[in-house]
Tab-separated table of C-alpha atoms in Angstrom:
chain	number	residue	atom	x	y	z
A	1	UNK	CA	34.806	12.655	15.485
A	2	UNK	CA	32.238	12.871	12.687
A	3	UNK	CA	30.394	9.696	11.671
A	4	UNK	CA	29.231	9.219	8.073
A	5	UNK	CA	27.267	6.477	6.331
A	6	UNK	CA	27.259	4.916	2.895
A	7	UNK	CA	24.256	4.403	0.643
A	8	UNK	CA	21.764	1.839	2.044
A	9	UNK	CA	21.932	-0.170	-1.198
A	10	UNK	CA	25.395	-1.398	-0.226
A	11	UNK	CA	24.178	-2.897	3.042
A	12	UNK	CA	21.257	-4.505	1.240
A	13	UNK	CA	23.540	-6.027	-1.392
A	14	UNK	CA	25.933	-7.277	1.281
A	15	UNK	CA	23.053	-8.781	3.279
A	16	UNK	CA	21.904	-10.695	0.207
A	17	UNK	CA	25.446	-11.929	-0.268
A	18	UNK	CA	25.651	-13.081	3.372
A	19	UNK	CA	22.170	-14.627	3.327
A	20	UNK	CA	23.140	-16.716	0.335
A	21	UNK	CA	26.271	-17.918	2.100
A	22	UNK	CA	24.312	-18.700	5.297
A	23	UNK	CA	21.730	-20.665	3.330
A	24	UNK	CA	24.466	-22.737	1.736
A	25	UNK	CA	26.107	-23.370	5.120
A	26	UNK	CA	22.748	-24.161	6.678
A	27	UNK	CA	22.081	-26.814	4.051
A	28	UNK	CA	25.541	-28.260	4.614
A	29	UNK	CA	24.961	-28.354	8.389
A	30	UNK	CA	21.674	-30.214	7.967
A	31	UNK	CA	23.212	-32.722	5.581
A	32	UNK	CA	25.805	-33.679	8.217
A	33	UNK	CA	23.184	-34.537	10.879
A	34	UNK	CA	22.028	-38.127	11.382
A	35	UNK	CA	19.085	-39.255	9.294
A	36	UNK	CA	15.840	-37.928	10.738
A	37	UNK	CA	17.541	-34.940	12.426
A	38	UNK	CA	18.040	-32.815	9.372
A	39	UNK	CA	14.696	-31.021	9.472
A	40	UNK	CA	13.535	-28.469	11.987
A	41	UNK	CA	16.006	-29.506	14.701
A	42	UNK	CA	19.035	-29.032	12.483
A	43	UNK	CA	17.767	-25.714	11.163
A	44	UNK	CA	16.975	-24.499	14.676
A	45	UNK	CA	20.451	-25.320	16.009
A	46	UNK	CA	22.121	-23.609	13.091
A	47	UNK	CA	19.935	-20.482	13.340
A	48	UNK	CA	20.621	-20.191	17.087
A	49	UNK	CA	24.347	-20.372	16.418
A	50	UNK	CA	24.095	-17.710	13.708
A	51	UNK	CA	22.081	-15.388	15.969
A	52	UNK	CA	24.526	-15.849	18.835
A	53	UNK	CA	27.513	-14.943	16.652
A	54	UNK	CA	25.720	-11.939	15.184
A	55	UNK	CA	24.633	-10.662	18.612
A	56	UNK	CA	28.162	-10.893	20.015
A	57	UNK	CA	29.554	-8.991	17.040
A	58	UNK	CA	26.914	-6.251	17.140
A	59	UNK	CA	27.288	-5.813	20.892
A	60	UNK	CA	31.057	-5.341	20.637
A	61	UNK	CA	30.827	-3.014	17.656
A	62	UNK	CA	28.271	-0.869	19.459
A	63	UNK	CA	30.559	-0.455	22.463
A	64	UNK	CA	33.551	0.472	20.337
A	65	UNK	CA	31.493	2.847	18.189
A	66	UNK	CA	30.597	4.692	21.387
A	67	UNK	CA	34.215	4.823	22.543
A	68	UNK	CA	35.403	6.067	19.164
A	69	UNK	CA	33.625	9.358	19.856
A	70	UNK	CA	36.676	10.281	21.926
A	71	UNK	CA	38.914	10.280	18.870
A	72	UNK	CA	39.863	13.808	17.635
A	73	UNK	CA	37.335	15.740	15.562
A	74	UNK	CA	39.689	15.794	12.582
A	75	UNK	CA	38.863	12.127	11.880
A	76	UNK	CA	35.889	10.688	9.985
A	77	UNK	CA	34.336	7.338	10.927
A	78	UNK	CA	32.411	4.890	8.760
A	79	UNK	CA	30.923	1.995	10.749
A	80	UNK	CA	30.569	-1.225	8.754
A	81	UNK	CA	32.025	0.201	5.558
A	82	UNK	CA	31.547	-1.761	2.338
A	83	UNK	CA	34.147	-1.830	-0.418
A	84	UNK	CA	34.369	-3.831	-3.663
A	85	UNK	CA	36.514	-6.937	-4.070
A	86	UNK	CA	38.191	-8.425	-7.114
A	87	UNK	CA	35.054	-10.426	-7.898
A	88	UNK	CA	32.582	-8.211	-9.788
A	89	UNK	CA	29.532	-7.302	-7.718
A	90	UNK	CA	30.928	-8.751	-4.489
A	91	UNK	CA	31.589	-6.650	-1.381
A	92	UNK	CA	33.625	-7.044	1.778
A	93	UNK	CA	32.854	-5.323	5.098
A	94	UNK	CA	35.273	-3.327	7.255
A	95	UNK	CA	34.185	-3.037	10.903
A	96	UNK	CA	35.360	0.563	11.302
A	97	UNK	CA	36.931	2.714	8.585
A	98	UNK	CA	38.645	5.756	10.108
A	99	UNK	CA	40.046	8.510	7.872
A	100	UNK	CA	41.986	11.541	9.062
A	101	UNK	CA	45.272	13.448	9.027
A	102	UNK	CA	47.142	10.434	10.423
A	103	UNK	CA	46.042	8.191	7.544
A	104	UNK	CA	43.399	5.600	6.729
A	105	UNK	CA	42.728	2.923	9.362
A	106	UNK	CA	40.766	-0.238	8.534
A	107	UNK	CA	39.914	-1.524	12.005
A	108	UNK	CA	39.034	-5.201	12.444
A	109	UNK	CA	37.314	-5.562	15.806
A	110	UNK	CA	37.458	-8.761	17.860
A	111	UNK	CA	35.405	-9.183	21.049
A	112	UNK	CA	36.853	-12.621	21.759
A	113	UNK	CA	37.318	-13.526	25.410
A	114	UNK	CA	40.271	-15.536	26.648
A	115	UNK	CA	43.925	-15.806	25.651
A	116	UNK	CA	45.206	-15.806	22.070
A	117	UNK	CA	48.535	-16.089	20.295
A	118	UNK	CA	49.590	-15.803	16.667
A	119	UNK	CA	52.718	-16.253	14.588
A	120	UNK	CA	52.680	-15.333	10.897
A	121	UNK	CA	48.879	-15.020	10.945
A	122	UNK	CA	48.317	-18.528	12.310
A	123	UNK	CA	46.161	-18.094	15.385
A	124	UNK	CA	45.581	-20.199	18.498
A	125	UNK	CA	43.402	-19.875	21.580
A	126	UNK	CA	44.142	-21.277	24.988
A	127	UNK	CA	41.837	-23.981	26.306
A	128	UNK	CA	42.919	-25.138	29.733
A	129	UNK	CA	46.538	-26.259	29.480
A	130	UNK	CA	46.673	-26.536	25.707
A	131	UNK	CA	46.566	-24.320	22.639
A	132	UNK	CA	43.962	-24.962	19.939
A	133	UNK	CA	44.317	-23.727	16.349
A	134	UNK	CA	41.797	-21.143	15.071
A	135	UNK	CA	40.790	-21.674	11.464
A	136	UNK	CA	39.711	-18.039	10.931
A	137	UNK	CA	42.702	-15.688	11.043
A	138	UNK	CA	41.672	-12.117	11.976
A	139	UNK	CA	44.982	-10.658	10.838
A	140	UNK	CA	44.679	-12.370	7.436
A	141	UNK	CA	41.154	-11.031	7.107
A	142	UNK	CA	42.366	-7.531	7.897
A	143	UNK	CA	45.249	-7.904	5.433
A	144	UNK	CA	42.703	-8.878	2.790
A	145	UNK	CA	40.664	-5.750	3.574
A	146	UNK	CA	43.792	-3.647	3.201
A	147	UNK	CA	44.568	-5.179	-0.180
A	148	UNK	CA	41.002	-4.735	-1.457
A	149	UNK	CA	40.773	-1.136	-0.207
A	150	UNK	CA	44.118	-0.195	-1.722
A	151	UNK	CA	43.316	-1.654	-5.154
A	152	UNK	CA	39.968	0.171	-5.170
A	153	UNK	CA	40.902	3.570	-3.765
A	154	UNK	CA	43.763	4.168	-6.226
A	155	UNK	CA	41.156	4.059	-9.015
A	156	UNK	CA	39.002	6.638	-7.228
A	157	UNK	CA	41.544	9.120	-5.858
A	158	UNK	CA	44.365	10.472	-8.027
A	159	UNK	CA	47.887	10.319	-6.576
A	160	UNK	CA	46.689	8.354	-3.566
A	161	UNK	CA	49.576	7.862	-1.064
A	162	UNK	CA	49.370	4.087	-0.565
A	163	UNK	CA	51.718	4.101	2.441
A	164	UNK	CA	49.119	5.920	4.558
A	165	UNK	CA	46.889	2.836	5.068
A	166	UNK	CA	46.941	0.631	8.167
A	167	UNK	CA	44.640	-2.289	9.004
A	168	UNK	CA	44.971	-3.059	12.727
A	169	UNK	CA	43.170	-5.894	14.482
A	170	UNK	CA	41.900	-4.739	17.896
A	171	UNK	CA	41.092	-7.211	20.695
A	172	UNK	CA	38.869	-5.271	23.074
A	173	UNK	CA	38.082	-7.742	25.890
A	174	UNK	CA	40.660	-10.552	25.588
A	175	UNK	CA	42.615	-11.327	28.744
A	176	UNK	CA	45.911	-11.884	26.928
A	177	UNK	CA	47.100	-11.449	23.317
A	178	UNK	CA	50.508	-12.008	21.771
A	179	UNK	CA	51.167	-11.770	18.023
A	180	UNK	CA	54.467	-11.929	16.119
A	181	UNK	CA	55.283	-11.414	12.435
A	182	UNK	CA	51.659	-10.898	11.405
A	183	UNK	CA	50.700	-9.132	8.181
A	184	UNK	CA	48.987	-6.274	10.057
A	185	UNK	CA	49.292	-4.650	13.516
A	186	UNK	CA	47.564	-6.469	16.376
A	187	UNK	CA	46.431	-4.238	19.276
A	188	UNK	CA	45.255	-5.290	22.731
A	189	UNK	CA	42.608	-2.960	24.120
A	190	UNK	CA	40.760	0.035	22.757
A	191	UNK	CA	43.235	2.385	24.435
A	192	UNK	CA	45.970	0.965	22.200
A	193	UNK	CA	43.937	2.058	19.172
A	194	UNK	CA	43.455	5.534	20.656
A	195	UNK	CA	47.215	5.771	21.157
A	196	UNK	CA	47.946	4.814	17.536
A	197	UNK	CA	45.482	7.369	16.156
A	198	UNK	CA	46.522	10.198	18.457
A	199	UNK	CA	50.248	9.646	17.898
A	200	UNK	CA	50.212	9.081	14.141
A	201	UNK	CA	52.293	11.621	12.215
A	202	UNK	CA	50.616	13.859	9.643
A	203	UNK	CA	50.206	11.811	6.462
A	204	UNK	CA	47.201	13.351	4.686
A	205	UNK	CA	46.211	16.920	3.938
A	206	UNK	CA	42.661	18.145	4.508
A	207	UNK	CA	42.030	18.003	0.747
A	208	UNK	CA	43.260	14.398	0.563
A	209	UNK	CA	41.077	13.393	3.511
A	210	UNK	CA	38.057	14.980	1.820
A	211	UNK	CA	38.683	13.131	-1.461
A	212	UNK	CA	39.010	9.754	0.264
A	213	UNK	CA	35.915	10.363	2.393
A	214	UNK	CA	33.920	11.392	-0.692
A	215	UNK	CA	34.991	8.233	-2.537
A	216	UNK	CA	33.826	6.013	0.328
A	217	UNK	CA	30.602	7.914	0.995
A	218	UNK	CA	29.572	8.063	-2.661
A	219	UNK	CA	30.497	4.517	-3.680
A	220	UNK	CA	27.725	2.563	-5.420
A	221	UNK	CA	27.604	-0.880	-6.943
A	222	UNK	CA	27.435	-0.699	-10.746
A	223	UNK	CA	23.920	-1.066	-12.090
A	224	UNK	CA	23.189	-4.327	-13.972
A	225	UNK	CA	24.235	-3.831	-17.553
A	226	UNK	CA	26.536	-0.954	-16.589
A	227	UNK	CA	29.415	-2.953	-15.176
A	228	UNK	CA	32.831	-1.566	-16.022
A	229	UNK	CA	34.186	-2.795	-19.319
A	230	UNK	CA	36.996	-5.312	-18.966
A	231	UNK	CA	40.497	-4.045	-19.503
A	232	UNK	CA	41.632	-4.407	-23.122
A	233	UNK	CA	43.666	-7.532	-23.675
A	234	UNK	CA	47.310	-7.192	-24.706
A	235	UNK	CA	47.674	-7.001	-28.460
A	236	UNK	CA	49.738	-9.562	-30.291
A	237	UNK	CA	51.870	-8.522	-33.238
A	238	UNK	CA	51.516	-11.012	-36.054
A	239	UNK	CA	54.690	-11.712	-37.964
A	240	UNK	CA	54.661	-12.143	-41.724
A	241	UNK	CA	54.324	-15.920	-41.478
A	242	UNK	CA	51.783	-15.966	-38.644
A	243	UNK	CA	48.954	-16.794	-41.036
A	244	UNK	CA	50.623	-20.141	-41.685
A	245	UNK	CA	52.149	-21.331	-38.433
A	246	UNK	CA	54.978	-23.795	-38.603
A	247	UNK	CA	53.608	-27.164	-37.589
A	248	UNK	CA	55.954	-29.499	-35.764
A	249	UNK	CA	55.192	-33.221	-35.741
A	250	UNK	CA	53.451	-33.167	-32.353
A	251	UNK	CA	49.842	-34.103	-31.878
A	252	UNK	CA	48.175	-34.308	-28.489
A	253	UNK	CA	44.935	-35.921	-27.494
A	254	UNK	CA	42.505	-34.086	-25.244
A	255	UNK	CA	43.055	-36.743	-22.576
A	256	UNK	CA	46.818	-36.165	-22.568
A	257	UNK	CA	46.399	-32.413	-22.228
A	258	UNK	CA	43.902	-32.716	-19.386
A	259	UNK	CA	46.126	-35.222	-17.583
A	260	UNK	CA	49.143	-32.917	-17.685
A	261	UNK	CA	47.063	-29.969	-16.464
A	262	UNK	CA	45.535	-31.967	-13.607
A	263	UNK	CA	48.900	-33.241	-12.410
A	264	UNK	CA	50.378	-29.743	-12.554
A	265	UNK	CA	47.485	-28.302	-10.552
A	266	UNK	CA	47.629	-31.077	-7.956
A	267	UNK	CA	51.409	-30.847	-7.446
A	268	UNK	CA	51.445	-27.058	-7.199
A	269	UNK	CA	48.456	-26.961	-4.851
A	270	UNK	CA	50.105	-29.494	-2.543
A	271	UNK	CA	53.347	-27.506	-2.511
A	272	UNK	CA	51.633	-24.176	-1.842
A	273	UNK	CA	49.562	-25.691	0.981
A	274	UNK	CA	52.734	-26.889	2.703
A	275	UNK	CA	54.339	-23.428	2.883
A	276	UNK	CA	54.272	-21.828	6.359
A	277	UNK	CA	53.132	-18.453	4.981
A	278	UNK	CA	50.164	-19.963	3.129
A	279	UNK	CA	46.722	-19.399	4.635
A	280	UNK	CA	44.461	-20.819	1.919
A	281	UNK	CA	44.704	-22.161	-1.626
A	282	UNK	CA	41.427	-21.980	-3.559
A	283	UNK	CA	40.911	-23.707	-6.906
A	284	UNK	CA	38.799	-21.457	-9.167
A	285	UNK	CA	39.277	-23.315	-12.456
A	286	UNK	CA	35.525	-23.887	-12.763
A	287	UNK	CA	34.473	-20.385	-11.705
A	288	UNK	CA	33.222	-18.460	-14.781
A	289	UNK	CA	34.459	-15.141	-13.329
A	290	UNK	CA	38.005	-16.456	-13.196
A	291	UNK	CA	37.814	-18.458	-16.416
A	292	UNK	CA	37.276	-15.138	-18.213
A	293	UNK	CA	40.583	-13.834	-16.931
A	294	UNK	CA	42.356	-17.225	-17.084
A	295	UNK	CA	43.149	-17.688	-13.406
A	296	UNK	CA	43.349	-21.174	-11.848
A	297	UNK	CA	44.199	-20.644	-8.167
A	298	UNK	CA	43.726	-17.958	-5.517
A	299	UNK	CA	46.563	-18.019	-3.007
A	300	UNK	CA	46.142	-16.190	0.289
A	301	UNK	CA	49.274	-15.685	2.377
A	302	UNK	CA	50.355	-13.412	5.195
A	303	UNK	CA	51.284	-10.910	2.460
A	304	UNK	CA	47.838	-10.848	0.833
A	305	UNK	CA	46.016	-12.626	-1.993
A	306	UNK	CA	47.521	-13.572	-5.361
A	307	UNK	CA	46.018	-14.881	-8.599
A	308	UNK	CA	47.867	-17.809	-10.196
A	309	UNK	CA	47.709	-19.348	-13.671
A	310	UNK	CA	49.122	-22.864	-14.102
A	311	UNK	CA	50.852	-24.157	-17.229
A	312	UNK	CA	51.867	-27.836	-17.296
A	313	UNK	CA	54.548	-29.022	-19.725
A	314	UNK	CA	56.148	-32.409	-20.413
A	315	UNK	CA	58.984	-31.248	-22.688
A	316	UNK	CA	61.600	-30.171	-20.161
A	317	UNK	CA	64.557	-31.491	-22.189
A	318	UNK	CA	64.168	-28.764	-24.826
A	319	UNK	CA	65.291	-26.066	-22.403
A	320	UNK	CA	62.447	-23.848	-23.597
A	321	UNK	CA	59.201	-22.390	-22.393
A	322	UNK	CA	56.288	-22.583	-24.827
A	323	UNK	CA	54.391	-19.309	-24.548
A	324	UNK	CA	50.947	-19.704	-26.129
A	325	UNK	CA	49.941	-16.930	-28.504
A	326	UNK	CA	46.828	-18.698	-29.848
A	327	UNK	CA	44.994	-21.456	-28.000
A	328	UNK	CA	42.834	-22.068	-31.082
A	329	UNK	CA	44.360	-20.589	-34.218
A	330	UNK	CA	41.408	-21.522	-36.416
A	331	UNK	CA	39.079	-19.399	-34.265
A	332	UNK	CA	41.618	-16.661	-33.545
A	333	UNK	CA	41.406	-17.319	-29.781
A	334	UNK	CA	44.398	-15.770	-27.961
A	335	UNK	CA	46.481	-18.024	-25.745
A	336	UNK	CA	46.304	-17.881	-21.976
A	337	UNK	CA	49.750	-16.274	-21.812
A	338	UNK	CA	48.412	-13.306	-23.773
A	339	UNK	CA	45.273	-12.523	-21.799
A	340	UNK	CA	45.666	-13.962	-18.284
A	341	UNK	CA	45.248	-11.444	-15.464
A	342	UNK	CA	47.173	-13.643	-13.039
A	343	UNK	CA	49.828	-12.140	-10.798
A	344	UNK	CA	52.077	-15.150	-11.375
A	345	UNK	CA	52.319	-17.772	-14.108
A	346	UNK	CA	53.279	-21.120	-12.580
A	347	UNK	CA	55.134	-22.886	-15.411
A	348	UNK	CA	55.622	-26.490	-14.338
A	349	UNK	CA	57.594	-29.301	-15.980
A	350	UNK	CA	55.847	-32.330	-14.550
A	351	UNK	CA	58.508	-35.038	-15.012
A	352	UNK	CA	61.469	-33.408	-13.185
A	353	UNK	CA	58.942	-31.492	-11.019
A	354	UNK	CA	60.563	-28.145	-11.825
A	355	UNK	CA	58.428	-25.091	-11.198
A	356	UNK	CA	59.148	-21.622	-12.541
A	357	UNK	CA	57.258	-18.660	-11.092
A	358	UNK	CA	56.989	-15.937	-13.729
A	359	UNK	CA	55.760	-12.466	-12.661
A	360	UNK	CA	52.857	-11.227	-14.730
A	361	UNK	CA	52.297	-8.976	-16.599
A	362	UNK	CA	56.038	-8.155	-16.566
A	363	UNK	CA	56.985	-11.367	-18.373
A	364	UNK	CA	54.273	-10.901	-21.011
A	365	UNK	CA	55.272	-7.304	-21.714
A	366	UNK	CA	58.884	-8.385	-22.206
A	367	UNK	CA	57.761	-11.245	-24.468
A	368	UNK	CA	55.611	-9.049	-26.716
A	369	UNK	CA	58.412	-6.526	-27.102
A	370	UNK	CA	60.792	-9.300	-28.195
A	371	UNK	CA	58.343	-11.523	-30.085
A	372	UNK	CA	60.293	-11.620	-33.347
A	373	UNK	CA	63.333	-13.084	-31.601
A	374	UNK	CA	61.591	-16.396	-30.917
A	375	UNK	CA	60.677	-19.316	-33.165
A	376	UNK	CA	56.997	-19.922	-33.784
A	377	UNK	CA	55.741	-23.469	-33.369
A	378	UNK	CA	52.327	-25.118	-33.258
A	379	UNK	CA	50.693	-28.361	-32.213
A	380	UNK	CA	47.395	-29.959	-33.157
A	381	UNK	CA	44.755	-31.582	-30.974
A	382	UNK	CA	42.059	-33.835	-32.485
A	383	UNK	CA	38.444	-32.917	-31.729
A	384	UNK	CA	35.907	-35.579	-30.881
A	385	UNK	CA	33.715	-36.142	-33.910
A	386	UNK	CA	36.396	-35.169	-36.391
A	387	UNK	CA	38.712	-32.285	-37.168
A	388	UNK	CA	41.319	-30.627	-34.965
A	389	UNK	CA	42.410	-27.298	-33.578
A	390	UNK	CA	45.848	-25.729	-33.657
A	391	UNK	CA	47.690	-24.207	-30.713
A	392	UNK	CA	50.338	-21.661	-31.680
A	393	UNK	CA	53.151	-20.252	-29.577
A	394	UNK	CA	56.801	-19.316	-29.377
A	395	UNK	CA	59.728	-21.316	-28.066
A	396	UNK	CA	61.603	-19.125	-25.602
A	397	UNK	CA	64.824	-20.284	-23.982
A	398	UNK	CA	64.446	-20.588	-20.225
A	399	UNK	CA	67.936	-19.177	-19.729
A	400	UNK	CA	67.039	-16.090	-21.784
A	401	UNK	CA	63.901	-15.374	-19.797
A	402	UNK	CA	65.692	-15.779	-16.467
A	403	UNK	CA	68.472	-13.480	-17.616
A	404	UNK	CA	66.273	-10.691	-19.007
A	405	UNK	CA	63.184	-10.719	-16.740
A	406	UNK	CA	63.541	-9.834	-13.059
A	407	UNK	CA	62.064	-11.761	-10.125
A	408	UNK	CA	61.689	-15.144	-11.818
A	409	UNK	CA	61.978	-17.993	-9.343
A	410	UNK	CA	62.807	-21.661	-9.841
A	411	UNK	CA	61.615	-24.241	-7.308
A	412	UNK	CA	62.329	-27.931	-7.253
A	413	UNK	CA	59.225	-29.647	-5.887
């Protein structure tokens, strides 16, 4: 097996990213200690713990890197490979990235000792006669790597066969491991990994392997000021009367709007957190990176990570959705429905607690193609200090959307 490396700048950038996270965790650890302990003692304990975890990981990875030399010569190995995530400038690390005729393997290595069990990516370890939950799910982490690698590599390699990727978690020294219905394969022992690689059917040609290897080896973070331009926002056709939107006698205060949005976010977050397949629900409403693409929540499940936009509505009796085309007509600001990059729009009627999950961008594309079929309406919101702004949108019958757009789901919370 041939071992290749990426550019050193990636490791340096990732180290800076990790150091920042460690510093934040270190400060949090110190703040939780009793008064008078938060100085050198707290920092020392935290640093020892960090060193111990790092040493265990490096020791295990070194052993497996040595063993991986026995894999056939037709495979290429990248140790500690770095790939981009959905957040600009942020990387994630794959323990061992193996590329060859049998496919692409994103190996998550675990040198945990003891006995472990998992069902649907919820992990436990055995302590004496009882099982204790593990907050960090290795199979979810590996599933995340798979999702990030797939979304990146299809932009680098034309006609990339997405079904050739696997992201196994390998427990090398655990005494006992049992995993059911996890998002990725879970293997017990390094020999199990050898077996998978040696018995994999031919999935990639030599030319395809070379293109994937080149993409990984030559990847660089964009230089400051040279970040990729954002994708163009969907265009909105303006009807003949769009310059003068029809104003209905509805005026909302800022407080009312914020209250509806907060209740919608709280109810949906609580519901998502209760689902057995949910791993984490992260609120990113205040994150500038996600505000730019109008995403409110990041949902991680055993199927991967999804971006969600939340729309709260009080007017359930109308039987309509209100799809925003302009959030501020006076300034020409497009509505969230037009430019959100969410995977799902969570449209929530707060009084009956009815939630509709609308697939994006499928629903938006259908809406723009049929824009002239729907009545335009607008509402006004007073601005503190005087004046107002106008929100413009279209009333779209819920029944029509459910009939003409596939995969829409209705949930009663």
